Tab-separated table of C-alpha atoms in Angstrom:
chain	number	residue	atom	x	y	z
J	27	LYS	CA	1.289	107.780	-19.662
J	28	GLU	CA	-1.438	106.597	-19.560
J	29	ALA	CA	-4.712	107.998	-21.191
J	30	GLY	CA	-6.183	112.418	-20.677
J	31	GLY	CA	-3.531	111.154	-17.558
J	32	ILE	CA	-5.975	109.864	-15.610
J	33	THR	CA	-5.317	106.482	-14.443
J	34	GLN	CA	-6.599	104.221	-16.310
J	35	HIS	CA	-6.143	100.166	-14.275
J	36	VAL	CA	-5.235	98.979	-11.310
J	37	SER	CA	-1.268	98.246	-11.593
J	38	ALA	CA	0.281	96.251	-8.767
J	39	TYR	CA	4.658	96.779	-7.920
J	40	GLU	CA	6.897	96.532	-5.053
J	41	VAL	CA	9.646	98.725	-4.073
J	42	LYS	CA	12.045	98.110	-1.704
J	43	HIS	CA	12.894	100.369	2.138
J	44	THR	CA	15.518	100.041	4.126
J	45	ASN	CA	14.247	102.186	7.618
J	46	LYS	CA	17.051	104.247	9.913
J	47	GLU	CA	18.020	101.443	12.081
J	48	GLY	CA	19.394	99.073	8.524
J	49	LEU	CA	16.388	96.946	7.917
J	50	GLU	CA	15.169	96.250	4.767
J	51	SER	CA	11.506	95.416	4.138
J	52	THR	CA	8.739	94.765	0.571
J	53	ILE	CA	6.437	96.833	0.352
J	54	THR	CA	3.039	96.354	-2.183
J	55	PHE	CA	1.423	98.712	-4.043
J	56	LEU	CA	-1.796	98.777	-5.338
J	57	ASP	CA	-2.568	101.692	-8.166
J	58	THR	CA	-6.711	102.597	-8.569
J	59	PRO	CA	-7.703	105.377	-10.513
J	60	GLY	CA	-8.990	108.137	-9.064
J	61	HIS	CA	-11.651	109.923	-11.448
J	62	GLU	CA	-15.459	109.141	-9.474
J	63	ALA	CA	-15.753	106.396	-12.787
J	64	PHE	CA	-13.237	104.293	-11.428
J	65	THR	CA	-15.722	103.084	-8.294
J	66	SER	CA	-15.218	99.181	-8.416
J	67	ILE	CA	-12.489	99.491	-9.114
J	68	ARG	CA	-11.500	101.756	-6.205
J	69	VAL	CA	-14.032	99.878	-4.102
J	70	ARG	CA	-11.866	96.002	-4.984
J	71	GLY	CA	-8.564	98.079	-4.777
J	72	SER	CA	-9.309	98.939	-0.966
J	73	GLU	CA	-11.769	95.125	-0.153
J	74	VAL	CA	-7.883	93.714	-1.105
J	75	ALA	CA	-5.219	96.348	0.562
J	76	ASP	CA	-4.333	96.233	4.397
J	77	ILE	CA	-3.632	99.857	4.277
J	78	ALA	CA	-4.933	102.494	1.572
J	79	VAL	CA	-3.141	105.712	0.933
J	80	LEU	CA	-5.661	109.049	0.021
J	81	VAL	CA	-3.720	111.235	-1.711
J	82	VAL	CA	-4.991	114.613	-1.854
J	83	SER	CA	-3.398	118.109	-3.360
J	84	ALA	CA	-1.719	120.927	-1.676
J	85	GLU	CA	-3.170	122.883	-4.501
J	86	ASP	CA	-6.709	121.195	-4.628
J	87	GLY	CA	-7.843	120.012	-1.066
J	88	VAL	CA	-9.910	117.899	-0.670
J	89	LYS	CA	-12.689	116.781	-4.378
J	90	PRO	CA	-15.629	114.517	-5.429
J	91	GLN	CA	-13.296	111.814	-5.573
J	92	THR	CA	-11.438	112.079	-2.603
J	93	LEU	CA	-13.994	111.852	-0.892
J	94	GLU	CA	-15.154	108.915	-3.497
J	95	ALA	CA	-12.435	106.892	-2.333
J	96	LEU	CA	-12.826	107.847	1.504
J	97	LYS	CA	-15.883	105.963	1.707
J	98	CYS	CA	-14.210	102.746	0.254
J	99	ILE	CA	-12.013	102.682	2.880
J	100	LEU	CA	-14.245	103.403	5.611
J	101	LYS	CA	-16.040	100.693	3.553
J	102	ALA	CA	-13.226	98.185	3.728
J	103	GLU	CA	-12.286	99.290	7.216
J	104	ILE	CA	-8.822	99.440	7.550
J	105	PRO	CA	-5.570	101.545	8.564
J	106	TYR	CA	-5.016	104.763	5.966
J	107	ILE	CA	-2.724	107.320	5.247
J	108	VAL	CA	-3.220	111.252	4.429
J	109	VAL	CA	-1.013	111.948	2.294
J	110	ILE	CA	-0.263	115.450	0.922
J	111	ASN	CA	0.836	115.777	-2.622
J	112	LYS	CA	2.136	118.053	-4.981
J	113	ILE	CA	3.955	120.426	-2.310
J	114	ASP	CA	6.748	121.694	-4.617
J	115	LYS	CA	4.587	123.572	-6.511
J	116	PRO	CA	4.227	127.156	-5.989
J	117	SER	CA	0.429	127.576	-4.888
J	118	ALA	CA	0.325	124.927	-2.413
J	119	ASP	CA	-1.047	125.177	0.601
J	120	ILE	CA	0.008	122.331	3.469
J	121	GLU	CA	-1.691	124.329	5.517
J	122	ARG	CA	-4.876	125.341	4.139
J	123	THR	CA	-4.784	121.679	2.490
J	124	LYS	CA	-5.351	120.286	6.086
J	125	GLN	CA	-8.226	122.730	7.105
J	126	SER	CA	-9.519	120.968	3.800
J	127	LEU	CA	-9.260	117.983	4.770
J	128	ALA	CA	-11.055	118.838	8.675
J	129	GLU	CA	-13.696	120.873	7.127
J	130	ASN	CA	-14.717	117.408	4.900
J	131	GLU	CA	-14.503	115.886	8.309
J	132	ILE	CA	-11.047	114.045	7.713
J	133	TYR	CA	-9.248	114.450	11.546
J	134	ILE	CA	-6.146	114.387	10.842
J	135	GLU	CA	-3.072	114.189	13.856
J	136	GLY	CA	-3.018	117.876	14.848
J	137	TYR	CA	-5.978	118.540	13.984
J	138	GLY	CA	-8.958	116.207	16.465
J	139	GLY	CA	-8.136	113.300	14.766
J	140	ASN	CA	-5.281	110.012	14.477
J	141	VAL	CA	-5.147	109.426	11.256
J	142	PRO	CA	-1.607	110.706	9.801
J	143	ALA	CA	-0.656	112.958	7.266
J	144	VAL	CA	2.135	112.720	5.891
J	145	PRO	CA	3.011	116.191	3.356
J	146	ILE	CA	5.238	114.690	-0.425
J	147	SER	CA	6.407	115.712	-3.917
J	148	ALA	CA	6.035	112.765	-6.207
J	149	LYS	CA	7.673	114.502	-8.793
J	150	THR	CA	10.447	114.948	-6.295
J	151	GLY	CA	10.471	112.723	-4.030
J	152	GLN	CA	10.342	114.800	-0.747
J	153	GLY	CA	8.514	113.088	2.082
J	154	VAL	CA	8.702	109.907	0.721
J	155	PRO	CA	11.138	108.199	3.140
J	156	GLU	CA	8.891	109.395	5.888
J	157	LEU	CA	5.843	107.776	3.651
J	158	LEU	CA	7.378	104.285	3.413
J	159	ASP	CA	8.854	104.511	6.822
J	160	MET	CA	4.669	105.085	7.919
J	161	MET	CA	3.030	102.391	6.422
J	162	LEU	CA	5.891	100.236	8.169
J	163	LEU	CA	5.298	101.476	11.669
J	164	VAL	CA	1.222	101.566	10.864
J	165	ALA	CA	1.988	98.455	9.172
J	166	GLU	CA	2.985	96.728	12.522
J	167	MET	CA	0.822	98.764	15.454
J	168	GLU	CA	-1.543	96.391	12.776
J	169	GLY	CA	0.320	93.165	13.649
J	170	LEU	CA	-0.213	92.445	9.691
J	171	THR	CA	1.728	89.275	9.151
J	172	GLY	CA	0.884	85.898	7.161
J	173	ASP	CA	1.958	82.605	7.005
J	174	SER	CA	4.329	81.747	3.959
J	175	ASN	CA	4.184	77.718	4.391
J	176	LYS	CA	0.339	77.656	3.499
J	177	ASN	CA	-1.038	77.123	0.241
J	178	GLY	CA	-1.333	80.378	-1.648
J	179	GLU	CA	-4.347	82.633	-1.004
J	180	GLY	CA	-5.324	85.763	-2.582
J	181	ALA	CA	-7.799	87.954	-5.107
J	182	ILE	CA	-7.866	88.674	-8.297
J	183	ILE	CA	-6.785	92.779	-9.503
J	184	GLU	CA	-6.563	92.313	-12.933
J	185	SER	CA	-6.741	90.158	-15.632
J	186	ASN	CA	-6.973	90.049	-19.901
J	187	LEU	CA	-6.639	88.697	-22.839
J	188	ASP	CA	-4.177	88.382	-25.488
J	189	MET	CA	-3.840	87.910	-28.196
J	190	ARG	CA	-0.207	85.963	-28.258
J	191	LYS	CA	0.039	84.624	-25.023
J	192	GLY	CA	-3.727	83.867	-24.372
J	193	ILE	CA	-5.542	85.168	-20.461
J	194	SER	CA	-3.475	86.487	-17.947
J	195	ALA	CA	-4.271	87.885	-14.837
J	196	THR	CA	-3.161	90.139	-11.567
J	197	LEU	CA	-3.235	88.182	-7.889
J	198	ILE	CA	-2.741	89.793	-5.481
J	199	ILE	CA	-1.384	87.077	-2.558
J	200	LYS	CA	-3.624	87.906	0.908
J	201	ASP	CA	-2.362	84.345	2.701
J	202	GLY	CA	1.056	81.492	1.322
J	203	THR	CA	2.885	81.379	-0.879
J	204	VAL	CA	2.670	80.368	-5.167
J	205	LYS	CA	4.718	77.914	-6.527
J	206	LYS	CA	5.223	76.863	-9.691
J	207	GLY	CA	3.057	72.770	-11.253
J	208	SER	CA	0.877	74.216	-8.877
J	209	PHE	CA	-2.089	75.171	-9.845
J	210	VAL	CA	-4.780	78.368	-8.561
J	211	VAL	CA	-7.939	78.566	-10.140
J	212	ALA	CA	-10.837	81.835	-8.472
J	213	GLU	CA	-14.837	81.021	-9.138
J	214	ASP	CA	-15.186	78.862	-12.659
J	215	SER	CA	-11.464	79.632	-13.989
J	216	PHE	CA	-8.087	77.835	-13.639
J	217	ALA	CA	-4.394	78.083	-14.853
J	218	PRO	CA	-2.179	76.248	-13.920
J	219	VAL	CA	1.371	77.623	-12.485
J	220	ARG	CA	3.682	76.904	-15.655
J	221	ILE	CA	3.695	81.157	-16.292
J	222	MET	CA	4.597	83.615	-13.584
J	223	GLU	CA	5.597	86.938	-13.170
J	224	ASN	CA	6.934	89.204	-10.975
J	225	PHE	CA	5.266	93.439	-11.007
J	226	MET	CA	8.480	93.454	-13.940
J	227	GLY	CA	7.602	90.711	-15.741
J	228	LYS	CA	10.737	88.368	-14.826
J	229	SER	CA	10.018	84.481	-14.703
J	230	ILE	CA	10.088	84.086	-10.962
J	231	ASP	CA	9.036	80.450	-9.385
J	232	LEU	CA	8.323	81.098	-6.530
J	233	ALA	CA	5.734	84.240	-4.801
J	234	THR	CA	4.872	84.827	-1.190
J	235	PHE	CA	2.832	87.331	0.501
J	236	SER	CA	1.570	89.965	-0.292
J	237	SER	CA	3.586	89.495	-3.929
J	238	PRO	CA	1.797	90.699	-7.216
J	239	ILE	CA	2.192	88.687	-9.739
J	240	LYS	CA	0.938	87.451	-12.966
J	241	ILE	CA	-0.214	84.267	-13.976
J	242	ILE	CA	-0.380	83.586	-18.385
J	243	GLY	CA	-2.677	80.506	-18.772
J	244	TRP	CA	-5.854	80.688	-17.832
J	245	ASN	CA	-8.721	78.100	-19.714
J	246	LYS	CA	-11.293	81.138	-18.778
J	247	LEU	CA	-11.001	84.500	-18.099
J	248	PRO	CA	-11.330	84.767	-14.346
J	249	ARG	CA	-13.785	87.386	-12.602
J	250	VAL	CA	-11.567	89.988	-11.888
J	251	GLY	CA	-12.684	91.177	-8.028
J	252	ALA	CA	-12.842	86.800	-7.413
J	253	MET	CA	-10.941	84.943	-4.943
J	254	PHE	CA	-8.549	82.618	-5.505
J	255	GLU	CA	-6.976	79.433	-3.863
J	256	THR	CA	-3.756	77.008	-4.756
J	257	VAL	CA	-4.766	73.724	-5.070
J	258	SER	CA	-2.060	71.042	-6.350
J	259	ASN	CA	-3.568	69.255	-9.324
J	260	LYS	CA	-5.897	69.748	-11.951
J	261	LYS	CA	-7.740	66.946	-10.668
J	262	GLU	CA	-8.423	69.573	-7.014
J	263	ALA	CA	-9.595	73.045	-9.311
J	264	GLU	CA	-11.754	70.786	-11.026
J	265	GLU	CA	-13.249	69.531	-7.994
J	266	TYR	CA	-12.994	73.636	-6.602
J	267	ILE	CA	-14.684	74.753	-9.852
J	268	ILE	CA	-18.074	71.839	-9.520
J	269	ASN	CA	-17.885	72.522	-6.336
J	270	HIS	CA	-18.861	76.502	-6.682
J	271	LYS	CA	-21.882	77.792	-8.130
J	272	ILE	CA	-22.320	80.544	-10.226
J	273	LYS	CA	-24.520	82.590	-10.328
J	274	ALA	CA	-25.522	83.861	-13.365
J	275	LYS	CA	-25.189	87.073	-13.981
J	276	THR	CA	-27.897	89.438	-16.501
J	277	LYS	CA	-26.919	91.793	-19.217
J	278	SER	CA	-29.498	94.425	-18.648
J	279	ILE	CA	-28.474	97.297	-16.464
J	280	VAL	CA	-31.621	98.816	-15.609
J	281	ASN	CA	-34.206	97.386	-14.482
J	282	HIS	CA	-36.866	98.895	-17.212
J	283	LYS	CA	-40.363	99.011	-17.653
J	284	GLU	CA	-42.827	97.223	-20.109
J	285	ASP	CA	-43.057	101.727	-21.549
J	286	SER	CA	-40.024	102.142	-22.290
J	287	VAL	CA	-37.276	101.981	-24.987
J	288	ALA	CA	-33.538	100.036	-24.963
J	289	LEU	CA	-30.506	101.430	-25.803
J	290	PRO	CA	-28.936	98.733	-27.246
J	291	ILE	CA	-24.813	98.202	-26.918
J	292	ILE	CA	-22.275	96.171	-27.962
J	293	ILE	CA	-19.300	97.190	-25.055
J	294	LYS	CA	-15.213	95.559	-26.194
J	295	ALA	CA	-12.397	96.679	-23.015
J	296	ASP	CA	-9.133	96.161	-23.661
J	297	ARG	CA	-9.398	94.346	-19.279
J	298	ALA	CA	-11.845	93.474	-17.192
J	299	GLY	CA	-11.286	95.929	-14.439
J	300	SER	CA	-12.113	98.566	-17.624
J	301	LEU	CA	-14.980	96.308	-18.216
J	302	GLU	CA	-16.097	96.301	-14.328
J	303	ALA	CA	-15.893	99.817	-14.345
J	304	LEU	CA	-17.511	101.190	-17.573
J	305	GLU	CA	-20.733	98.679	-17.058
J	306	HIS	CA	-20.902	99.832	-13.309
J	307	ASP	CA	-20.306	103.777	-14.113
J	308	ILE	CA	-23.713	102.380	-16.754
J	309	ALA	CA	-25.525	101.820	-14.451
J	310	LYS	CA	-26.038	105.096	-13.440
J	311	LEU	CA	-27.164	106.454	-16.783
J	312	GLY	CA	-30.195	105.345	-17.741
J	313	ASN	CA	-34.267	106.093	-16.764
J	314	ASP	CA	-37.778	105.483	-16.364
J	315	LYS	CA	-38.369	105.517	-19.894
J	316	VAL	CA	-35.043	104.770	-21.514
J	317	PHE	CA	-32.831	101.713	-20.401
J	318	ILE	CA	-29.131	100.676	-21.703
J	319	GLU	CA	-29.633	97.196	-23.333
J	320	ILE	CA	-25.582	95.387	-23.233
J	321	ALA	CA	-26.236	93.048	-26.096
J	322	HIS	CA	-22.741	91.661	-25.872
J	323	SER	CA	-19.543	92.222	-23.760
J	324	GLY	CA	-16.301	91.352	-24.139
J	325	ILE	CA	-12.093	91.843	-23.291
J	326	GLY	CA	-9.992	92.072	-26.984
J	327	SER	CA	-10.467	94.256	-29.679
J	328	VAL	CA	-13.319	94.952	-32.181
J	329	SER	CA	-13.298	91.375	-34.058
J	330	GLU	CA	-15.354	90.700	-36.460
J	331	ASN	CA	-17.317	88.260	-34.632
J	332	ASP	CA	-18.870	91.861	-32.673
J	333	VAL	CA	-19.918	93.097	-36.249
J	334	LYS	CA	-22.127	90.359	-36.554
J	335	ILE	CA	-23.939	90.143	-33.068
J	336	ALA	CA	-24.818	93.792	-33.993
J	337	ALA	CA	-25.820	92.771	-37.216
J	338	GLY	CA	-28.677	90.973	-35.519
J	339	ASN	CA	-30.408	94.100	-34.059
J	340	ASN	CA	-31.871	97.245	-34.537
J	341	ASN	CA	-29.765	100.537	-34.088
J	342	ILE	CA	-27.148	98.690	-32.123
J	343	THR	CA	-24.060	101.014	-30.963
J	344	ILE	CA	-20.053	99.003	-30.968
J	345	LEU	CA	-18.405	100.988	-28.023
J	346	GLY	CA	-14.471	100.565	-27.641
J	347	PHE	CA	-12.689	101.007	-24.597
J	348	SER	CA	-8.782	101.010	-25.325
J	349	VAL	CA	-8.973	98.887	-27.677
J	350	LYS	CA	-8.555	98.582	-32.049
J	351	ILE	CA	-10.786	97.490	-34.292
J	352	ASP	CA	-9.421	94.977	-36.951
J	353	SER	CA	-10.027	95.547	-39.914
J	354	GLY	CA	-12.865	92.471	-40.938
J	355	ALA	CA	-14.668	94.618	-38.421
J	356	GLY	CA	-14.111	97.897	-39.634
J	357	ASN	CA	-14.695	97.029	-43.349
J	358	LEU	CA	-17.783	94.823	-42.510
J	359	ALA	CA	-19.221	97.571	-40.223
J	360	GLU	CA	-18.562	99.854	-42.681
J	361	ARG	CA	-20.659	97.775	-45.225
J	362	LEU	CA	-23.254	96.520	-42.318
J	363	GLY	CA	-23.720	100.664	-42.027
J	364	ILE	CA	-23.280	99.657	-38.400
J	365	GLU	CA	-21.174	102.576	-36.107
J	366	ILE	CA	-17.820	101.310	-34.174
J	367	LYS	CA	-16.780	104.492	-32.333
J	368	THR	CA	-13.887	103.468	-29.816
J	369	PHE	CA	-12.690	105.383	-26.474
J	370	ASP	CA	-8.801	105.608	-24.430
J	371	ILE	CA	-10.955	108.112	-21.495
J	372	ILE	CA	-13.919	106.384	-19.911
J	373	TYR	CA	-16.002	108.751	-18.897
J	374	LYS	CA	-15.885	110.322	-22.648
J	375	LEU	CA	-17.117	106.926	-23.293
J	376	THR	CA	-19.914	107.481	-19.876
J	377	GLU	CA	-20.464	110.535	-21.405
J	378	TRP	CA	-21.527	109.872	-25.287
J	379	ILE	CA	-23.992	106.938	-23.778
J	380	GLY	CA	-25.557	109.529	-21.362
J	381	ASP	CA	-26.257	112.282	-24.208
J	382	LYS	CA	-27.732	109.236	-26.842
J	383	VAL	CA	-30.188	108.774	-23.576
J	384	LYS	CA	-30.888	112.233	-23.713
J	385	GLU	CA	-31.674	111.802	-27.163
J	386	LYS	CA	-33.376	109.221	-27.395
J	387	THR	CA	-35.813	109.438	-24.065
J	388	PRO	CA	-39.081	111.170	-25.192
J	389	GLU	CA	-40.592	114.678	-24.090
J	390	VAL	CA	-43.605	114.541	-21.746
J	391	GLU	CA	-46.505	117.206	-21.356
J	392	ILE	CA	-46.312	118.641	-17.941
J	393	GLU	CA	-47.895	121.518	-16.073
J	394	GLU	CA	-46.339	124.378	-14.538
J	395	THR	CA	-48.275	126.476	-12.712
J	396	THR	CA	-48.097	129.990	-13.640
J	397	GLY	CA	-50.071	131.840	-11.234
J	398	ARG	CA	-52.096	131.000	-7.991
J	399	ALA	CA	-54.363	133.483	-7.052
J	400	LYS	CA	-56.975	133.350	-2.815
J	401	ILE	CA	-60.559	134.565	-3.215
J	402	GLN	CA	-60.756	136.325	-0.293
J	403	LYS	CA	-64.663	137.728	-1.078
J	404	PHE	CA	-67.703	136.347	-3.309
J	405	PHE	CA	-69.951	139.795	-4.975
J	406	SER	CA	-72.951	138.199	-6.912
J	407	ARG	CA	-73.341	135.384	-9.073
J	408	THR	CA	-75.632	135.266	-12.613
J	409	LYS	CA	-75.945	132.250	-14.262
J	410	ASP	CA	-72.607	130.571	-14.766
J	411	LYS	CA	-70.676	134.557	-14.204
J	412	GLN	CA	-69.305	134.973	-10.914
J	413	ILE	CA	-67.875	138.739	-8.852
J	414	VAL	CA	-64.852	137.693	-6.995
J	415	GLY	CA	-61.825	139.692	-5.294
J	416	GLY	CA	-58.595	138.398	-4.169
J	417	LYS	CA	-55.590	138.450	-4.021
J	418	VAL	CA	-52.164	136.822	-6.024
J	419	ALA	CA	-50.107	134.387	-4.054
J	420	SER	CA	-47.705	133.661	-6.504
J	421	GLY	CA	-47.023	134.412	-10.217
J	422	GLN	CA	-49.360	136.032	-12.597
J	423	ILE	CA	-53.283	136.028	-13.479
J	424	SER	CA	-54.858	136.390	-16.702
J	425	VAL	CA	-57.941	137.175	-18.328
J	426	GLY	CA	-58.937	134.817	-21.075
J	427	GLU	CA	-57.670	131.984	-18.955
J	428	ASN	CA	-58.231	128.293	-17.625
J	429	VAL	CA	-57.808	127.956	-14.461
J	430	LYS	CA	-58.519	124.995	-11.513
J	431	ILE	CA	-60.318	125.667	-8.493
J	432	LYS	CA	-58.970	124.334	-5.020
J	433	ARG	CA	-60.889	124.267	-2.121
J	434	ARG	CA	-58.708	122.156	0.948
J	435	GLU	CA	-56.124	122.343	-2.289
J	436	ILE	CA	-58.467	119.601	-3.358
J	437	GLU	CA	-59.152	120.902	-6.929
J	438	ILE	CA	-62.429	121.454	-7.761
J	439	GLY	CA	-63.477	121.851	-11.466
J	440	MET	CA	-62.074	124.305	-14.027
J	441	VAL	CA	-63.408	127.972	-14.441
J	442	LYS	CA	-62.192	130.736	-16.539
J	443	ILE	CA	-62.101	133.901	-15.869
J	444	LYS	CA	-63.661	136.915	-18.203
J	445	GLU	CA	-62.504	140.121	-16.491
J	446	LEU	CA	-59.939	141.719	-14.372
J	447	GLN	CA	-59.950	145.189	-12.682
J	448	THR	CA	-57.160	146.092	-10.029
J	449	GLN	CA	-58.473	149.321	-8.265
J	450	LYS	CA	-61.739	149.638	-10.474
J	451	VAL	CA	-59.678	149.882	-13.268
J	452	LYS	CA	-59.881	146.452	-16.160
J	453	THR	CA	-56.426	145.415	-16.389
J	454	SER	CA	-55.490	141.724	-18.640
J	455	GLU	CA	-53.315	140.366	-15.598
J	456	VAL	CA	-52.386	140.900	-12.276
J	457	ALA	CA	-49.180	140.109	-10.559
J	458	GLU	CA	-48.079	138.546	-7.595
J	459	GLY	CA	-49.082	141.177	-4.317
J	460	TYR	CA	-51.623	142.619	-5.737
J	461	GLU	CA	-55.902	142.231	-4.878
J	462	PHE	CA	-58.504	141.832	-7.593
J	463	GLY	CA	-61.765	141.585	-8.514
J	464	ALA	CA	-63.011	139.465	-11.213
J	465	MET	CA	-64.997	138.229	-13.432
J	466	ILE	CA	-65.180	133.677	-13.227
J	467	GLU	CA	-67.231	131.792	-15.104
J	468	SER	CA	-67.838	128.945	-13.385
J	469	LYS	CA	-71.129	126.316	-13.132
J	470	ILE	CA	-69.188	125.920	-9.468
J	471	GLU	CA	-69.725	128.879	-6.420
J	472	LEU	CA	-66.163	129.759	-5.490
J	473	ALA	CA	-66.502	130.546	-1.687
J	474	PRO	CA	-64.016	132.978	0.350
J	475	GLY	CA	-60.779	130.496	1.286
J	476	ASP	CA	-60.378	128.637	-2.313
J	477	PHE	CA	-57.899	129.092	-4.649
J	478	ILE	CA	-58.072	129.485	-7.817
J	479	GLU	CA	-54.158	128.338	-10.309
J	480	SER	CA	-53.533	129.251	-13.600
J	481	PHE	CA	-51.434	127.019	-16.232
J	482	LYS	CA	-48.797	126.405	-19.344
J	483	ILE	CA	-48.589	123.045	-20.887
J	484	VAL	CA	-44.723	122.153	-21.589
J	485	LYS	CA	-42.860	119.641	-22.061
J	486	LYS	CA	-39.631	118.025	-20.930
J	487	THR	CA	-37.650	115.241	-21.698
J	488	GLY	CA	-39.133	113.141	-19.862
J	489	VAL	CA	-36.551	111.313	-16.210
């Protein structure tokens, strides 16, 4: 149901599964976006998870985002299961997909490796029970356990601002138990555990590992990816924050040179995870000539305050991802001539920034070699004119061109081609592979073994 049919956020949910022996277990899933723009979200997901599931289409095989996800899994050093999805499709080919995996050095069981692979259809449910059984088997083999008697700890996987409820965050408990009445603290943010919900939005009093929970009522937006701990009271939470040193985060995405120009933007996103993914992707879009400057960023709709910040900067654009524009902000922006653009799909936003970077990148003049010839014989010299013989090694050389002289690949001067002959017939140009005689105007005496190079000046967008 998300924009463009692409998972735009990390979501977490639980399923209960009863195995063949009748034993019921609970498995928590973190669903991370597949598009390569969401690398930072995917990295965070793999760092939080105990087991990874690498989903490959039985129609398409391994794609770039599959390999990107695999990098995250291998970096996190966690066990993983390959899921071959869409086996219900007419064009599905499980064996071809397994071969595609092997060709990309993903060695599953039966194909030279020990990574389990389970074919499924997410649409019909075929193979899903076997997948859940496999997850529990891997968990048992890895000895994944926790202690429900200790204070809960884990990671923030998402945070956002709800205009009605306040600041909320989704947490995964890695160990221990979180109870109502305690406090959770992450870096410089904390929240009393008064409103705690499970993944279905139902109010609960306690949760243990590895449950996903939502806690509402934070004093400030916690950083996505931060680890949290549970403490008994507000005083302990405040002491934790005092002892935690926060490193300032620069808003200048690219280290820029003095002669580069800025592309100033303001970014508003619906969630902290989306904002982090955007900043990660934007970091790759600048170049030596243009740097992207984030003048301001935040969570929630585009407000009048955002427009006022933009009004104090020249040529700044406000970009919104999965957010609305407050009516007051829209009217003010129209009066001030400030551009606001909103997007529902992340790569559409980054494509827009990429196009703007190209527009702002100044053109530079570059020399392009059009021909290269080797001097083979020196015949005569009269004042500044010399008669030589040679052969075109690449491209072509023409009468009237100013060409470079290179001796042992070092440029020693410039000369002009006054006349050209091939087989004693005058010509205006000589192409690659042909021998020629030439009258060269030069104060520098040419010698056999020298090269002459013709070139042209072209304007290109600097990168």
